[in-house]
Short mmCIF file of C-alpha atoms in Angstrom, two decimals:
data_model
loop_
_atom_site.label_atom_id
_atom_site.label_comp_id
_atom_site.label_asym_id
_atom_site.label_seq_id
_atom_site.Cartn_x
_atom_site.Cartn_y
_atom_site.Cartn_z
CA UNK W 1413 28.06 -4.38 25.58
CA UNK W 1414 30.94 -6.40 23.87
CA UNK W 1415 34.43 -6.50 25.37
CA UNK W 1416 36.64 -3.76 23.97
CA UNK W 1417 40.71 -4.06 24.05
CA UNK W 1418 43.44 -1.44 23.48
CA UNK W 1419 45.64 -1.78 20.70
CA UNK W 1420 48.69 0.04 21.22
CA UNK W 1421 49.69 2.44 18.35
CA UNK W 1422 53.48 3.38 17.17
CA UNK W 1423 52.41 7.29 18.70
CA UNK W 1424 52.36 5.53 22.38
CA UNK W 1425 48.59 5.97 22.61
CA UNK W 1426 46.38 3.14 22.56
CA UNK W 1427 43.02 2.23 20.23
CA UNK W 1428 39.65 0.74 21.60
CA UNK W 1429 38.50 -1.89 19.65
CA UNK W 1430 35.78 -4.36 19.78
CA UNK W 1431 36.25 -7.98 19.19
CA UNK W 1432 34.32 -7.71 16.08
CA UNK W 1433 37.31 -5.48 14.96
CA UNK W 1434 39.66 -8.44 15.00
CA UNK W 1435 42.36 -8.59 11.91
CA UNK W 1436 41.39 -5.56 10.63
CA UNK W 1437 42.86 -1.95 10.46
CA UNK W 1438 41.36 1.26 12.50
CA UNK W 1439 43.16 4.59 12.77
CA UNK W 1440 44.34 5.66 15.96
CA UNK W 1441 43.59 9.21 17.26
CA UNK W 1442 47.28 10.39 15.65
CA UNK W 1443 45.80 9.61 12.19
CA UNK W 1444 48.32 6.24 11.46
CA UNK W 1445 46.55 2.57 11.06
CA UNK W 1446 46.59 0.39 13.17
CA UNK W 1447 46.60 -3.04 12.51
CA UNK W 1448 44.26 -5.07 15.07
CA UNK W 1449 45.09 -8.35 15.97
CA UNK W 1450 43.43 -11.96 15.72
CA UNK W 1451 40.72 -12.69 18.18
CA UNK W 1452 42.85 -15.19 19.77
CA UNK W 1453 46.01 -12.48 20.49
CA UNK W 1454 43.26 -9.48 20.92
CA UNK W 1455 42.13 -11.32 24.03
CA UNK W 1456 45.52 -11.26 25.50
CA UNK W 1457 45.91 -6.96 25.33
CA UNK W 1458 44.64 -5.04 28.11
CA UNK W 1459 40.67 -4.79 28.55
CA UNK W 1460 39.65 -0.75 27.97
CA UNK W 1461 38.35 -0.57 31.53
CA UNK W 1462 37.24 2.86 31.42
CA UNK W 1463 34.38 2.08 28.52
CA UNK W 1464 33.57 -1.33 31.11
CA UNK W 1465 33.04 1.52 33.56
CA UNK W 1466 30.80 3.48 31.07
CA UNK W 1467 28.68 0.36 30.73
CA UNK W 1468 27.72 -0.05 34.74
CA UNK W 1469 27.77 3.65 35.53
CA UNK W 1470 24.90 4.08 33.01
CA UNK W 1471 22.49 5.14 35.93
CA UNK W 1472 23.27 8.45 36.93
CA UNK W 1473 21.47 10.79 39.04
CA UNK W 1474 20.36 12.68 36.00
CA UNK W 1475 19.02 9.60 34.83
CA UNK W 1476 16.86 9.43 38.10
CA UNK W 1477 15.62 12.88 37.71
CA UNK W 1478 14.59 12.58 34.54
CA UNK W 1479 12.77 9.22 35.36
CA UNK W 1480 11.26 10.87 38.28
CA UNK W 1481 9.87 14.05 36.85
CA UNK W 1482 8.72 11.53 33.67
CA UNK W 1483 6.62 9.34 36.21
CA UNK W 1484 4.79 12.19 37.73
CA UNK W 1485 3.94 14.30 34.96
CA UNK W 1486 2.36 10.94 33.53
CA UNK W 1487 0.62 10.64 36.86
CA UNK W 1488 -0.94 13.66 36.69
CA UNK W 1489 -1.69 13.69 33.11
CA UNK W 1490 -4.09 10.44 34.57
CA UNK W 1491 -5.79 12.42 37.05
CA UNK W 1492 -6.43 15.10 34.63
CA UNK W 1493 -7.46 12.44 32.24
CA UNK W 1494 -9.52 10.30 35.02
CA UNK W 1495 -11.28 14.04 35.79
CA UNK W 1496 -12.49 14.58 32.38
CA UNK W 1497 -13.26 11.39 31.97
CA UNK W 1498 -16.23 10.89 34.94
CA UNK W 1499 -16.80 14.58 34.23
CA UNK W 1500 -20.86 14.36 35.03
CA UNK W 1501 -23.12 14.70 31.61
CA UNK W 1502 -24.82 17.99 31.62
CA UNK W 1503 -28.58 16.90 33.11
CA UNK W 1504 -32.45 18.18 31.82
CA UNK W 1505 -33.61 20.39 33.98
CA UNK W 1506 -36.51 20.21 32.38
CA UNK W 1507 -37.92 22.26 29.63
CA UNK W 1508 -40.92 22.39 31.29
CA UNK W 1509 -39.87 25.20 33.63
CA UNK W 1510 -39.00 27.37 30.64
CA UNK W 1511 -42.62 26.45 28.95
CA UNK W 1512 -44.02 27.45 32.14
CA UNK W 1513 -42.00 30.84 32.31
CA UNK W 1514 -42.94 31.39 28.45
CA UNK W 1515 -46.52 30.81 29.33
CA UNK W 1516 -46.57 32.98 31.93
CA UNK W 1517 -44.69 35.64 30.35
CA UNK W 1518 -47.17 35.34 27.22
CA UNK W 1519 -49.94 35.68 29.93
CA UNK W 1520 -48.76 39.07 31.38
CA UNK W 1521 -47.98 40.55 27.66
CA UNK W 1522 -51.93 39.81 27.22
CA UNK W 1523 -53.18 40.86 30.19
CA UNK W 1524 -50.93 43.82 31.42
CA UNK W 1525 -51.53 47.30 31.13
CA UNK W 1526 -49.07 50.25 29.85
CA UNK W 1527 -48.02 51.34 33.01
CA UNK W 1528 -47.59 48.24 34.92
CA UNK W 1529 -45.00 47.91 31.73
CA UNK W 1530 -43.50 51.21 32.43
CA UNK W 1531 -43.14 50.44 36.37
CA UNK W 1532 -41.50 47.46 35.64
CA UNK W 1533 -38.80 49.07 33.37
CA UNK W 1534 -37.95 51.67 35.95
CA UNK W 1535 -37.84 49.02 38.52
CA UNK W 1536 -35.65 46.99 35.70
CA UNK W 1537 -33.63 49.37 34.36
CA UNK W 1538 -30.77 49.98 36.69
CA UNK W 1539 -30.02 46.51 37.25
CA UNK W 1540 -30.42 45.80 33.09
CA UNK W 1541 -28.23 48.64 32.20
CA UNK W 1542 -25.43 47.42 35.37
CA UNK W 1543 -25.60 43.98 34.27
CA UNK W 1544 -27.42 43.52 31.00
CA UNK W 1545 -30.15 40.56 30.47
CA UNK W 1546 -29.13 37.14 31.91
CA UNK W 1547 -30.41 33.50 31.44
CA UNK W 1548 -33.16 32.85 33.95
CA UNK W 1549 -31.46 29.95 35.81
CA UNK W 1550 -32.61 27.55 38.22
CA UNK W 1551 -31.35 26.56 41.55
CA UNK W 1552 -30.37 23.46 40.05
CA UNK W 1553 -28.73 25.05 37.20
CA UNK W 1554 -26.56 27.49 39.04
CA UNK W 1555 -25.85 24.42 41.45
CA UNK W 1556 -24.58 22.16 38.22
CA UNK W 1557 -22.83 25.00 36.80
CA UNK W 1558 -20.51 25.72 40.16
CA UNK W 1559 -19.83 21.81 40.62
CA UNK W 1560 -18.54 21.92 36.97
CA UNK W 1561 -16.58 25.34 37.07
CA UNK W 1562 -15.06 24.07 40.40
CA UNK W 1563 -14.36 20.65 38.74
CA UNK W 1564 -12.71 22.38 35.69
CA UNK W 1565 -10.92 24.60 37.62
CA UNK W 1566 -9.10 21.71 39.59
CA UNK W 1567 -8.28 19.86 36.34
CA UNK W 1568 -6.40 22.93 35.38
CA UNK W 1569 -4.41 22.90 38.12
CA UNK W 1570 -3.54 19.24 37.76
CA UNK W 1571 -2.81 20.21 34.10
CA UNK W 1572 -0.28 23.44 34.96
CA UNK W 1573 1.40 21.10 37.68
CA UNK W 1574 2.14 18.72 35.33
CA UNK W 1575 3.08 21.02 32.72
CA UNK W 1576 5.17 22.56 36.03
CA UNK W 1577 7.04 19.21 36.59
CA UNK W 1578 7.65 19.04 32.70
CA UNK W 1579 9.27 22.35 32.61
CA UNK W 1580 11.32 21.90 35.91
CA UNK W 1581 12.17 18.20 34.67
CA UNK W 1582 13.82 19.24 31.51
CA UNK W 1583 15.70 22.48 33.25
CA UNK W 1584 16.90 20.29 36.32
CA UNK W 1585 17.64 16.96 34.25
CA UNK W 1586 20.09 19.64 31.22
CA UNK W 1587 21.55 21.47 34.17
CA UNK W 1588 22.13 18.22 35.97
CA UNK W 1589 26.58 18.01 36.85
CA UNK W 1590 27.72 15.64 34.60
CA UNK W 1591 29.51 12.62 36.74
CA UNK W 1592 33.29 13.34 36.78
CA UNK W 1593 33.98 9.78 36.34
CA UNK W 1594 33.86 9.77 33.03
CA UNK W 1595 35.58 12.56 32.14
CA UNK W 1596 38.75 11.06 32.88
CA UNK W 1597 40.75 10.84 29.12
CA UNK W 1598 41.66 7.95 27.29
CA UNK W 1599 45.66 6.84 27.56
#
């Protein structure tokens, strides 16, 4: 940040200026223009401490927060990301099992009779009107399908902690105190 001087003003309050201001004219606070010195007699007024202070007080706690809460969202965003990512490809489990259950099925239409029909819907029929038709699964289907329910389901959490952290980031890091050392006013 470049040096910054006060130029007195004819009100008894001073002006910050920069050295790039140098011989020209900037109003002071009061309204009246002030005329700023050559570099070489700027150099000689008083250094504006307080913005010097600004400069290496930059850092707050606020700041840390906000860094903090910003590096583990993004951490979790990873392991979400790194959990989708090696998410295991749905396998075959083989159409041949459901070839062999349509075969079979095609076998008893042919070779059943009426009533072993009509047995079988009153043994059915309870269950079918409780919980309607499902797909016939296998063992290794239902297994799969747990793994990746239970796999989504943790990625979800991940995801609502991060969004979590977000939400608490932004609340904490706005309702932060502002450091009282610079609110201290200007001469």
């Amino acid at each position: 940040m470049a040096d910054k001087y006060l130029v007195p003003c004819t009100c008894g309050k001073s002006v910050s200026v920069t050295v790039h201001q140098a011989g020209s004219r900037v109003p002071c606070v009061c309204g009246t223009p002030v005329d700023v010195p050559p570099l070489r007699k700027l150099r000689t007024l008083e250094r504006d401490e307080q913005i010097a202070e600004e400069a290496t007080a930059a850092w707050t706690a606020q700041h840390s927060f906000a860094f903090g809460g910003t590096v583990l969202t993004l951490a979790l965003l990873a392991v979400a990301g790194w959990m989708t990512a090696t998410q295991p490809e749905t396998p075959d489990f083989g159409k041949g099992y459901q070839q062999q259950l349509a075969a079979r099925t095609d076998v008893m239409l042919e070779k059943g009779k009426p009533i072993d029909f009509w047995m079988n819907w009153l043994h059915s029929e309870p269950t079918l009107t409780e919980y309607g038709f499902d797909e016939i699964s296998t063992a290794q289907e239902v297994s799969y399908q747990q793994q990746l329910d239970e796999r989504l389901m943790h990625r979800n959490i991940v995801l609502g902690l991060a969004g979590v952290v977000v939400v608490l980031t932004v609340v904490g890091g706005t309702a932060w105190p502002k450091s009282t050392s610079s609110s201290a006013s200007p001469n």
